[in-house]
Short mmCIF file of C-alpha atoms in Angstrom, two decimals:
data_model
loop_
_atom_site.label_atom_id
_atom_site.label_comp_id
_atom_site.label_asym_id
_atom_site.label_seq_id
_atom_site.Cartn_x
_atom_site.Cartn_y
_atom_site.Cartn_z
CA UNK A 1 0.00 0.00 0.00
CA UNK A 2 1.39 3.48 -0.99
CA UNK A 3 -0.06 5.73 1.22
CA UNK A 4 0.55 9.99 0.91
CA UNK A 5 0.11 11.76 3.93
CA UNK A 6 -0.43 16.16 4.71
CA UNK A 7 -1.81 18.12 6.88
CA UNK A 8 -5.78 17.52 5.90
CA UNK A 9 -5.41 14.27 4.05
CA UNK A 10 -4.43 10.81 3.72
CA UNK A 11 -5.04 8.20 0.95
CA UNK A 12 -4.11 4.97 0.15
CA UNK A 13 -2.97 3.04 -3.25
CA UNK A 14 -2.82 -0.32 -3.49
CA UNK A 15 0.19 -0.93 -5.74
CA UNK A 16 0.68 -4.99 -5.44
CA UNK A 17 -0.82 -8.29 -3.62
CA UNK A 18 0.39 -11.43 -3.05
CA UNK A 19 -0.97 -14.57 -1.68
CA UNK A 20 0.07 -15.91 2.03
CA UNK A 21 -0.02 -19.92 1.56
CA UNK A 22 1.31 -21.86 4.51
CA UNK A 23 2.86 -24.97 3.50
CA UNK A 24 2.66 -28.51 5.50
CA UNK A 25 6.22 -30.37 5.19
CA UNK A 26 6.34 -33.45 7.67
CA UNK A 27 3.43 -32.93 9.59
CA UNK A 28 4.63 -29.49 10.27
CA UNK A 29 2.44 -26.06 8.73
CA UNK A 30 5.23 -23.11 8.13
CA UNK A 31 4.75 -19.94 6.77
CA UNK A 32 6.79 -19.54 3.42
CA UNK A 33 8.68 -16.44 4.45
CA UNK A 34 10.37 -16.28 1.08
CA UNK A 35 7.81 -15.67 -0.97
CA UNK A 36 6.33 -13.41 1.64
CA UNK A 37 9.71 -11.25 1.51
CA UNK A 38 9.74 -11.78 -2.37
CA UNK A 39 6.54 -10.12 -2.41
CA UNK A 40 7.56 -7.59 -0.24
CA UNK A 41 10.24 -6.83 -2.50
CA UNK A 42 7.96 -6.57 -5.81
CA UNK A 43 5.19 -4.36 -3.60
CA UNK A 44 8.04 -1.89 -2.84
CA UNK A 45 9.44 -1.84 -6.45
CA UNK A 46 5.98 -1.67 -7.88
CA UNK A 47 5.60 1.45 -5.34
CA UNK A 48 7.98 3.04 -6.97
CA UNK A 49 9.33 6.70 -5.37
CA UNK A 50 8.54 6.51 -1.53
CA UNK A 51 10.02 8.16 1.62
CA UNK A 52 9.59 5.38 4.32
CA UNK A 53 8.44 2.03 4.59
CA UNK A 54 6.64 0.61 7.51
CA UNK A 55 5.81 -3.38 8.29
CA UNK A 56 3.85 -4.99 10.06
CA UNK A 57 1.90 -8.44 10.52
CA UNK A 58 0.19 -10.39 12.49
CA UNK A 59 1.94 -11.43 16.03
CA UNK A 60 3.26 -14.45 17.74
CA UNK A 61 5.00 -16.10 14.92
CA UNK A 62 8.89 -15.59 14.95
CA UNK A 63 12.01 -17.23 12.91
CA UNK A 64 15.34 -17.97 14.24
CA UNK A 65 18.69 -16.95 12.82
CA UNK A 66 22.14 -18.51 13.65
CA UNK A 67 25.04 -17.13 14.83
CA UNK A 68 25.37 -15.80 11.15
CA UNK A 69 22.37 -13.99 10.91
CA UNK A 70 20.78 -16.46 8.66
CA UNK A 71 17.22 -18.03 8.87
CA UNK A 72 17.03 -21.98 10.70
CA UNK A 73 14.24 -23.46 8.45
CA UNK A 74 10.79 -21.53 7.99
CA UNK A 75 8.75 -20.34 10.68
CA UNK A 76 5.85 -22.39 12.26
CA UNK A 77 2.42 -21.22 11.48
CA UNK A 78 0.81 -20.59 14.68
CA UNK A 79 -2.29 -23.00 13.49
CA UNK A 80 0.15 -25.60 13.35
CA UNK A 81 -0.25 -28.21 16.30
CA UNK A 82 2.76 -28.49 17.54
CA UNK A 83 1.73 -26.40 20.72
CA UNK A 84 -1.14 -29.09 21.52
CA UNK A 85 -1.10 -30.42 25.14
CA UNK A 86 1.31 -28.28 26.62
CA UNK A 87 0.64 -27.27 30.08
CA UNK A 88 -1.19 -23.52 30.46
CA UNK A 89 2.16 -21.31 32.31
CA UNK A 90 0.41 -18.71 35.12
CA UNK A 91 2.02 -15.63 33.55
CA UNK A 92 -0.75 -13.44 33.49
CA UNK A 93 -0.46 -10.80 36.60
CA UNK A 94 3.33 -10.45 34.71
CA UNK A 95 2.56 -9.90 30.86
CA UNK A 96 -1.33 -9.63 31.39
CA UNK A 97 -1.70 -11.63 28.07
CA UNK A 98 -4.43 -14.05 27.68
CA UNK A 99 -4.01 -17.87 27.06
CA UNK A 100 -3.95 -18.88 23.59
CA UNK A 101 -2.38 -22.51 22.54
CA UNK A 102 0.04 -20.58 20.54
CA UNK A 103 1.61 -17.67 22.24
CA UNK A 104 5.14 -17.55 21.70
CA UNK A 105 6.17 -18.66 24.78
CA UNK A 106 4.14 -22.17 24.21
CA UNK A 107 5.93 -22.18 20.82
CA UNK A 108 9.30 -21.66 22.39
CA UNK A 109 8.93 -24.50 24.66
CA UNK A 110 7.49 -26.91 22.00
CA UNK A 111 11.10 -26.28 19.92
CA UNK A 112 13.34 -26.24 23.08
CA UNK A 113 14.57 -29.82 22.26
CA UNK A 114 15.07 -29.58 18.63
CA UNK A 115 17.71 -29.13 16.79
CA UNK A 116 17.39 -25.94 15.33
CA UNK A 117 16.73 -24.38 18.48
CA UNK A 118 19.84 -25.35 19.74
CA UNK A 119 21.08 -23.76 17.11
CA UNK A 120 19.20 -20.20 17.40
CA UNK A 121 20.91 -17.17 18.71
CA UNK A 122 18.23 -14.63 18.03
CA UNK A 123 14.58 -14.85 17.74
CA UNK A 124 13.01 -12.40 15.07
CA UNK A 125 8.87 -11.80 15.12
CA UNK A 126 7.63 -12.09 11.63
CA UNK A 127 7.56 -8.28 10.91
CA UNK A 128 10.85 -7.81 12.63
CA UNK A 129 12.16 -10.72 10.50
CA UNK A 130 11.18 -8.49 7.07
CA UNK A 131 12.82 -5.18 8.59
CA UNK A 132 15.80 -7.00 9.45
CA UNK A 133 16.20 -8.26 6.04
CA UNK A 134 15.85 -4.91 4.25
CA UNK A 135 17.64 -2.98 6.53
CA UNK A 136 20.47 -5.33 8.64
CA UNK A 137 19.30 -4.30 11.91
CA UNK A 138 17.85 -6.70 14.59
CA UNK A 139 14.93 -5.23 16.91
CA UNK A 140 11.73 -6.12 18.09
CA UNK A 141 8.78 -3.67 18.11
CA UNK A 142 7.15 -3.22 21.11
CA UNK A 143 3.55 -3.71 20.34
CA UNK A 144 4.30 -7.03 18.53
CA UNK A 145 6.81 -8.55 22.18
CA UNK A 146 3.87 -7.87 24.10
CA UNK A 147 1.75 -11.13 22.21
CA UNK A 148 4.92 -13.61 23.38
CA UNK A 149 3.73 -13.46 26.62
CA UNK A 150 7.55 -12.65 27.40
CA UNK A 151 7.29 -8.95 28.19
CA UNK A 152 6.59 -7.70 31.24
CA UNK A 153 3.02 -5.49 30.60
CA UNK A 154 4.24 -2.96 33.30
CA UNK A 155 7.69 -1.79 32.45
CA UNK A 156 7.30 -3.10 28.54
CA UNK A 157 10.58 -4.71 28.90
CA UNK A 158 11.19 -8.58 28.68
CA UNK A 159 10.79 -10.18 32.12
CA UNK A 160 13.44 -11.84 32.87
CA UNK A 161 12.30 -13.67 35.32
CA UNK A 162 10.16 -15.46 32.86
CA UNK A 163 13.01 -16.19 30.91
CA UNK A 164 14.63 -18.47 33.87
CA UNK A 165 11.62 -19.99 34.52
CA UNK A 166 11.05 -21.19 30.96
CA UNK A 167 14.68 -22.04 30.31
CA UNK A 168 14.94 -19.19 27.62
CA UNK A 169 18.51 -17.47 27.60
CA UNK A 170 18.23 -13.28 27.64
CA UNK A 171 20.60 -13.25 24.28
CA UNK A 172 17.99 -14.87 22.61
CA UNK A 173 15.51 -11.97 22.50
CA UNK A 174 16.60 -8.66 20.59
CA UNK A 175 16.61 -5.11 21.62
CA UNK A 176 13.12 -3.55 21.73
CA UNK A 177 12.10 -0.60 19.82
CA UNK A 178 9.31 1.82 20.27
CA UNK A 179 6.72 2.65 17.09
CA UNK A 180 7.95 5.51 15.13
CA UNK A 181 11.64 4.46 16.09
CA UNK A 182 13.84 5.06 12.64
CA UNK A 183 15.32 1.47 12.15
CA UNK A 184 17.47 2.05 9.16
CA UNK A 185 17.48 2.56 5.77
CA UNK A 186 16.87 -0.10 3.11
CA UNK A 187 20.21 -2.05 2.13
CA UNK A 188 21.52 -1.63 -0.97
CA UNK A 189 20.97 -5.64 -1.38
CA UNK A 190 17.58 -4.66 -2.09
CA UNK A 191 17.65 -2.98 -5.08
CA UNK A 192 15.67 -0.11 -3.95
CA UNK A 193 16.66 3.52 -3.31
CA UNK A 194 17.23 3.91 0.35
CA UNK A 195 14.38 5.25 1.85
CA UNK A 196 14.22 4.70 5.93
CA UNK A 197 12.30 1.78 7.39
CA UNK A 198 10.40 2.99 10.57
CA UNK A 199 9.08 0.85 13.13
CA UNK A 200 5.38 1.17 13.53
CA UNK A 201 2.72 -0.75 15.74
CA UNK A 202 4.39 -4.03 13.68
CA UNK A 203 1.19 -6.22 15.33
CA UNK A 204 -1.56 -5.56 13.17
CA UNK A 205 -3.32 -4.76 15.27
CA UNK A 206 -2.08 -1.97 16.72
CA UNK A 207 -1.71 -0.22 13.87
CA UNK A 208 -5.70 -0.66 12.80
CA UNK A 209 -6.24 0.98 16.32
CA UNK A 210 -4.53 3.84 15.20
CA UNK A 211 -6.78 3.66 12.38
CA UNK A 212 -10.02 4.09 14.46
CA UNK A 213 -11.33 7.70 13.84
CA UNK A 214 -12.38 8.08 17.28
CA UNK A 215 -13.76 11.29 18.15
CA UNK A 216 -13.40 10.83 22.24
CA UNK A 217 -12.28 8.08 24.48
CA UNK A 218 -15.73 6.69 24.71
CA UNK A 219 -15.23 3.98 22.49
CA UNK A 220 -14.91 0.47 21.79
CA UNK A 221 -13.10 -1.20 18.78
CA UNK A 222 -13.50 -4.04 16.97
CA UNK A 223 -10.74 -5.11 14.29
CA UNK A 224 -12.47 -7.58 12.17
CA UNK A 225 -11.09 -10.16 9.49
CA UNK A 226 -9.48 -13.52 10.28
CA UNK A 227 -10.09 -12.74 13.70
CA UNK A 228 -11.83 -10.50 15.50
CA UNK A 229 -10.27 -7.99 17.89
CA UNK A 230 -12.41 -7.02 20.50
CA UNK A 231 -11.70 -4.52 23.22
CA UNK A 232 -11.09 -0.62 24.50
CA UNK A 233 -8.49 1.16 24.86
CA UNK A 234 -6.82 1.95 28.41
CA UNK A 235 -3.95 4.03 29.58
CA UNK A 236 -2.83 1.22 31.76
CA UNK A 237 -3.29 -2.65 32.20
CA UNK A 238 -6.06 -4.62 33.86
CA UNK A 239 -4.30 -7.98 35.28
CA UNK A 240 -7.14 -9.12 38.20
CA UNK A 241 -8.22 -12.46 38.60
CA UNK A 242 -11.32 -11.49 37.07
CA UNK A 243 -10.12 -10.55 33.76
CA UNK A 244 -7.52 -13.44 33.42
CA UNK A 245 -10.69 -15.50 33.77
CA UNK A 246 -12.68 -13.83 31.33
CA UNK A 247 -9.88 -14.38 28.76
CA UNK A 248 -8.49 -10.53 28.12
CA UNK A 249 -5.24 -9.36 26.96
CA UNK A 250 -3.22 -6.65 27.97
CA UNK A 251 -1.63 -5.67 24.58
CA UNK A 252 0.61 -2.67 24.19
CA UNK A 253 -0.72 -0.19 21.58
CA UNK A 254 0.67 2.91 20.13
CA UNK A 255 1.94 6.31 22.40
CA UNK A 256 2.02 3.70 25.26
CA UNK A 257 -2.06 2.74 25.37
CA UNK A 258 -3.26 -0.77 26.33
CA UNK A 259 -5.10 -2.85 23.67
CA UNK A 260 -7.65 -4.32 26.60
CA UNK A 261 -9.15 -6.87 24.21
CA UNK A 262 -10.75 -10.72 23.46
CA UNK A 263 -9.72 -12.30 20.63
CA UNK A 264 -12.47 -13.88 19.16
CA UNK A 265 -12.63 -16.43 16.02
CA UNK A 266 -13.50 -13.89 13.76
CA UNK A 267 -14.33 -14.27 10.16
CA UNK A 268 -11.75 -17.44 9.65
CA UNK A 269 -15.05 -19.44 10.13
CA UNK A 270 -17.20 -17.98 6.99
CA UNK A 271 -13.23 -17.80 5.11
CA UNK A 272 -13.13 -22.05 5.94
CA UNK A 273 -16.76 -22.39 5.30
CA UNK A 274 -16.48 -20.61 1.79
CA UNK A 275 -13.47 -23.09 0.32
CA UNK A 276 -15.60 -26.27 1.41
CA UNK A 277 -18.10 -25.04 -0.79
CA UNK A 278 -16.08 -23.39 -3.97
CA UNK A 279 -19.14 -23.41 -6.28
CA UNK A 280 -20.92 -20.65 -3.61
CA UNK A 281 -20.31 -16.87 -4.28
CA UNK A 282 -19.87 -14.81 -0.62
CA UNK A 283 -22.41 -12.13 -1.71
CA UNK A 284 -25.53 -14.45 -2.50
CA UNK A 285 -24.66 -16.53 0.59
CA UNK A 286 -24.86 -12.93 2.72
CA UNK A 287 -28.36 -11.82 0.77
CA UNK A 288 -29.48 -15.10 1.65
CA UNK A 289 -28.81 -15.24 5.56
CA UNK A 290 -30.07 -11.51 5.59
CA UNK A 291 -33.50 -13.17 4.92
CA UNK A 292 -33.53 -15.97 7.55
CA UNK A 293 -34.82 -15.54 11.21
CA UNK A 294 -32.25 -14.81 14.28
CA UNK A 295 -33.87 -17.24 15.99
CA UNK A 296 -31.81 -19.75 14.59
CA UNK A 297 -28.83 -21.66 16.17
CA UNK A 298 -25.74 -19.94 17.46
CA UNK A 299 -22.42 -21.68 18.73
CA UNK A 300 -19.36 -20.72 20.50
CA UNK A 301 -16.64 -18.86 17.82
CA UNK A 302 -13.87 -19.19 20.29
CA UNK A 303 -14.20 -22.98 20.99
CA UNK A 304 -10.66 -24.67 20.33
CA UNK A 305 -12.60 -27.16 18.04
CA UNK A 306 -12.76 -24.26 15.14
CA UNK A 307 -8.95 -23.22 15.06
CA UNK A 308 -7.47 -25.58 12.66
CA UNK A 309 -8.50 -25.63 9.09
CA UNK A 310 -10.36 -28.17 7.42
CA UNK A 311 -13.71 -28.63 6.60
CA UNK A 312 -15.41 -26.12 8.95
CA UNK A 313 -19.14 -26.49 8.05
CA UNK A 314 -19.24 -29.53 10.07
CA UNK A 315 -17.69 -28.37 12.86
CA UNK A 316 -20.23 -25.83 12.98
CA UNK A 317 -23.32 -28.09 12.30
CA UNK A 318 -21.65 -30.89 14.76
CA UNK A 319 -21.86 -27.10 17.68
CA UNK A 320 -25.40 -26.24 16.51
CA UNK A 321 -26.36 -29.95 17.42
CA UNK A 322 -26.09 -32.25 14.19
CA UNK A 323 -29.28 -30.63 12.39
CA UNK A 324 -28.00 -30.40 8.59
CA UNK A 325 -28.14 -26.84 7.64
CA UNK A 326 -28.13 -25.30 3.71
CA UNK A 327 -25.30 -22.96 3.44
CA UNK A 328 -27.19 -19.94 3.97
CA UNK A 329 -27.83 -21.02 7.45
CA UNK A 330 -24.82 -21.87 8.29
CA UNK A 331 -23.32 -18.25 7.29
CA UNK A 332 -26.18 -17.02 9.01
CA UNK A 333 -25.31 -18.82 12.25
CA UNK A 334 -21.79 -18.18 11.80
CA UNK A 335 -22.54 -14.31 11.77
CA UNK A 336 -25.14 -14.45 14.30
CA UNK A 337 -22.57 -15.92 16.71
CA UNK A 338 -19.93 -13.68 15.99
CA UNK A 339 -22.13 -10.66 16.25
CA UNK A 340 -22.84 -12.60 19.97
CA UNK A 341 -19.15 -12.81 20.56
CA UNK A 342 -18.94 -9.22 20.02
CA UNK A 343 -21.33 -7.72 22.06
CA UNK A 344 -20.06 -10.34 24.96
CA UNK A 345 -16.41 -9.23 24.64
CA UNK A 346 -17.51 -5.31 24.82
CA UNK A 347 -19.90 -5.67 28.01
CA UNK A 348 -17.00 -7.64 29.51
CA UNK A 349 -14.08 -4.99 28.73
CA UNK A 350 -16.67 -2.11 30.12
CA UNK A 351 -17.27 -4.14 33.58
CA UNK A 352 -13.59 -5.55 33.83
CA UNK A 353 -11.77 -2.14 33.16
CA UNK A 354 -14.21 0.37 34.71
CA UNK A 355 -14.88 2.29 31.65
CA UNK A 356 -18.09 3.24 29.57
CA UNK A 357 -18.42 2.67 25.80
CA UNK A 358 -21.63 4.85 23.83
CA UNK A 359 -20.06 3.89 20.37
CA UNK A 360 -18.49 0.61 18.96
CA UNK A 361 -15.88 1.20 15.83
CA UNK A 362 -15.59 -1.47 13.76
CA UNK A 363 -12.47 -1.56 11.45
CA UNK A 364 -10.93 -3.76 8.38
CA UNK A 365 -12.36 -6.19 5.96
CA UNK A 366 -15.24 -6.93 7.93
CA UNK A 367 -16.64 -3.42 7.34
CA UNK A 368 -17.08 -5.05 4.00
CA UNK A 369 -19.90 -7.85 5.85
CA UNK A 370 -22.65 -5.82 5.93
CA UNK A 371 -25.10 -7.75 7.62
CA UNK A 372 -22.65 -8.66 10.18
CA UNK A 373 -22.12 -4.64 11.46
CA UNK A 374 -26.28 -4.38 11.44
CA UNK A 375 -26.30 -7.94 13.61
CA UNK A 376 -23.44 -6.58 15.65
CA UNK A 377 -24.95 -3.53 16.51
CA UNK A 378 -28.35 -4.75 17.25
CA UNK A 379 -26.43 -7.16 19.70
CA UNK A 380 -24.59 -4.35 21.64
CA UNK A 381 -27.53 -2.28 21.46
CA UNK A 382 -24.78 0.42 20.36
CA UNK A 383 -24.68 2.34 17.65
CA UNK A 384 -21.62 1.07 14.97
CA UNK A 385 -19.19 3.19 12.66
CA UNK A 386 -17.67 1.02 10.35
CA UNK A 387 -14.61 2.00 8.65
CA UNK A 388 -12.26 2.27 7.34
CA UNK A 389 -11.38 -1.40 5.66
CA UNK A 390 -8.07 -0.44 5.53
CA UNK A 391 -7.39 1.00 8.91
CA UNK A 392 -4.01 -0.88 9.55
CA UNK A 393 -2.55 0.07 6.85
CA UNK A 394 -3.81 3.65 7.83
CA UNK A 395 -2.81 3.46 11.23
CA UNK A 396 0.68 2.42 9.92
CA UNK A 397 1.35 5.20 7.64
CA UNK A 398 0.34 7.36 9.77
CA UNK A 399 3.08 6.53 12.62
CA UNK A 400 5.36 6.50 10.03
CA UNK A 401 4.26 10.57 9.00
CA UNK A 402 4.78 10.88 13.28
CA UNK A 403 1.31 11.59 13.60
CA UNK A 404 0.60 11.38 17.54
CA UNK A 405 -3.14 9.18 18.15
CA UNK A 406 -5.55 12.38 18.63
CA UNK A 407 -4.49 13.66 15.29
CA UNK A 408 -4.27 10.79 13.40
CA UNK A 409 -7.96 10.03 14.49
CA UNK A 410 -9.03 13.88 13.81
CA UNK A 411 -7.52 13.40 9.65
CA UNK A 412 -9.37 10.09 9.39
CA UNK A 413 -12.59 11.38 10.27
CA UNK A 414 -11.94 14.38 8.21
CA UNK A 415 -10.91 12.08 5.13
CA UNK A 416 -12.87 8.37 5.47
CA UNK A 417 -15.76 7.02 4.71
CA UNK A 418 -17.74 5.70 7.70
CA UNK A 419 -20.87 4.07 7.48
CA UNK A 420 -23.42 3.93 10.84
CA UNK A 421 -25.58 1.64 12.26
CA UNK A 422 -28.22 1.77 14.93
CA UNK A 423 -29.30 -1.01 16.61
CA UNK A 424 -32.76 -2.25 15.68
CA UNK A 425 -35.15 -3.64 18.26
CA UNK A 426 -33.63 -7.01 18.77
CA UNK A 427 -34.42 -9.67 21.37
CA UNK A 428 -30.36 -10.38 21.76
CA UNK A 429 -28.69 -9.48 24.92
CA UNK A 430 -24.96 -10.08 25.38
#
């Protein structure tokens, strides 16, 4: 995305795309990190004339380098289920990060006796991994650490005394760096004229918070597309009992917020659902569902038994109790859930963190899904702003143009397209 930023607008050109395939070798799902890194490559060519270059991805996932600098083998795909079984580490009143199966320190301790790990000298997270490759210089961005469940969510350094109690050696973990830190400019290996490389919120994430055109602090987000980031934002963590329970995450976000969110499924389930049935077009399936009752049956998004891919349909007819369902039910069902999920993970954040929400923000490519903002706000019983789709990459440029968060949200209400819905009388309560 080439993005041009002043002092009343902002746009955004998409100049390439390229596909993200994981690959199974052995049993074992990787990422192909050099064909994402070719593609990076082509994007910036393709971009042409640019001033900086920002990266960022989505979080957990890491590679290793040797004592050379070079890559040890691709890095595992965090779907992959290596990480199965492992026994849940009480870290939370330290990093305040929920549990997931696949947090980096799960990963770390599912490769300790390999190989390669004994190999490893420095551990790289994925958008760390790109900058270090166009610009030689080893870091990792602060809002991106905080998902390894490594980093201490008070100081924002790496604990160490996690480190010990994992068996993970200091050296292995690379200086952090702040968003909007210059990192370097691109090598001359590239083939590109050297324009700086500039750390931004690297997690996804935290960029497409960024990219919320919040008008007052009043607000709750959701990021929507593979999964769905549900939260507020706080100018300090939450780490009680009761929100460790309730499954919330203490992420760090940009000019040192807290990303106080659930992760919830998200929109992987109607993405798995749609390749089991590739004769099915997305937008009939959605006019469809719009036209079916919400009394119908709703599951759990987050249960464990949807994370892996394969042939999600029945996974989510085997939830909803066996009945066979046409595909238009099952989107519906999927969205109804999700909408659910939503409203469940915003009441939560309001009573765990003390705060009040009177507008919910949803942002990325689920702004796209319709029917999914109109179910979500009738399930919050808030009104919803939708937009923009492409808040991360927003959010990114706009760290990268040193934009601090109150300004950056004043130009993308000034310049985006936001679309509102109120809720409709609804019998659904979170």
């Amino acid at each position: 995305m080439l993005a041009s930023v002043s002092a009343d607008a902002v746009s955004l050109k998409e100049v390439a795309r390229f596909d993200n395939v994981p690959v199974m070798v052995n049993g074992t799902l990787h990422w192909d990190i050099l064909r994402l890194y070719r593609g990076v490559l082509e994007g910036l060519r393709a971009a042409g004339s640019f001033d900086s270059v920002g990266v960022d991805s989505w979080g957990v996932d890491f590679g290793l380098l040797d004592a050379d600098g070079n890559l040890l083998g691709n890095p595992v795909h965090y779907r992959d289920s290596r990480t199965s079984g492992l026994a849940q580490l009480d870290l939370y009143a330290e990093t305040g990060i929920q549990h997931l199966p696949f947090n980096t320190v799960y990963q770390l301790l599912a490769a300790q006796k390999s190989a390669q790990f004994d190999a490893a000298r420095t551990l790289l997270l994925i958008p760390d991994l790109i900058s270090y490759w166009l610009t030689g210089e080893v870091g990792a961005e602060v809002t991106n650490a905080s998902t390894t469940q490594l980093l201490d969510v008070h100081t924002r350094r790496w604990h160490s005394g996690i480190l010990g109690r994992v068996g993970l050696s200091a050296s292995l973990l690379p200086p952090l760096r702040d968003p909007g830190t210059v990192i370097g400019p691109l090598l001359p290996s590239t083939g590109l004229d050297p324009a700086r490389v500039v750390a931004v919120g690297s997690h996804d994430t935290a960029s497409a918070v960024v990219g919320v055109p919040a008008a007052s602090e009043r607000f709750g987000y959701i990021s929507c597309g593979t999964w769905s980031l549900v939260g507020v934002e706080l100018p300090s963590p939450v780490v009680t009992d009761e929100a460790r329970e309730a499954n919330f995450t203490n992420e760090a976000g940009v000019g040192g917020t807290v990303r106080f969110l659930r992760n919830v499924m998200g929109l992987w389930l109607l993405q798995e659902s749609l390749r089991a049935w590739p004769s099915q077009a997305l937008s009939g399936l959605l006019e469809a569902a719009a036209t079916l009752p919400a009394s119908g049956p709703v599951f759990d998004p987050d249960d464990p038994v949807f994370l892996p891919p394969g042939d999600m349909p029945a996974r989510i007819v085997a939830a909803c109790g066996g009945v066979p369902m046409e595909p238009p039910a099952i989107v519906r069902s999927i969205l109804d859930s999700l909408a659910l999920a939503h409203a469940r993970a915003l009441a939560d954040a309001q009573r765990l963190s003390g705060t009040a929400i009177e507008v919910v923000h949803v942002v990325g490519g689920g702004v796209h899904n319709e029917l999914l903002c109109q179910l979500t706000a009738d399930a919050c019983g808030l009104p919803v702003l939708a937009g923009p789709v492409e808040a991360t990459a927003l959010g990114n440029a706009l760290i990268q143009a040193g934009l601090d968060l109150p300004d950056a949200r004043a130009l993308l209400r000034a310049t985006q397209q936001i679309k509102r819905y109120n809720p409709r009388v609804s019998r659904w309560a979170p």
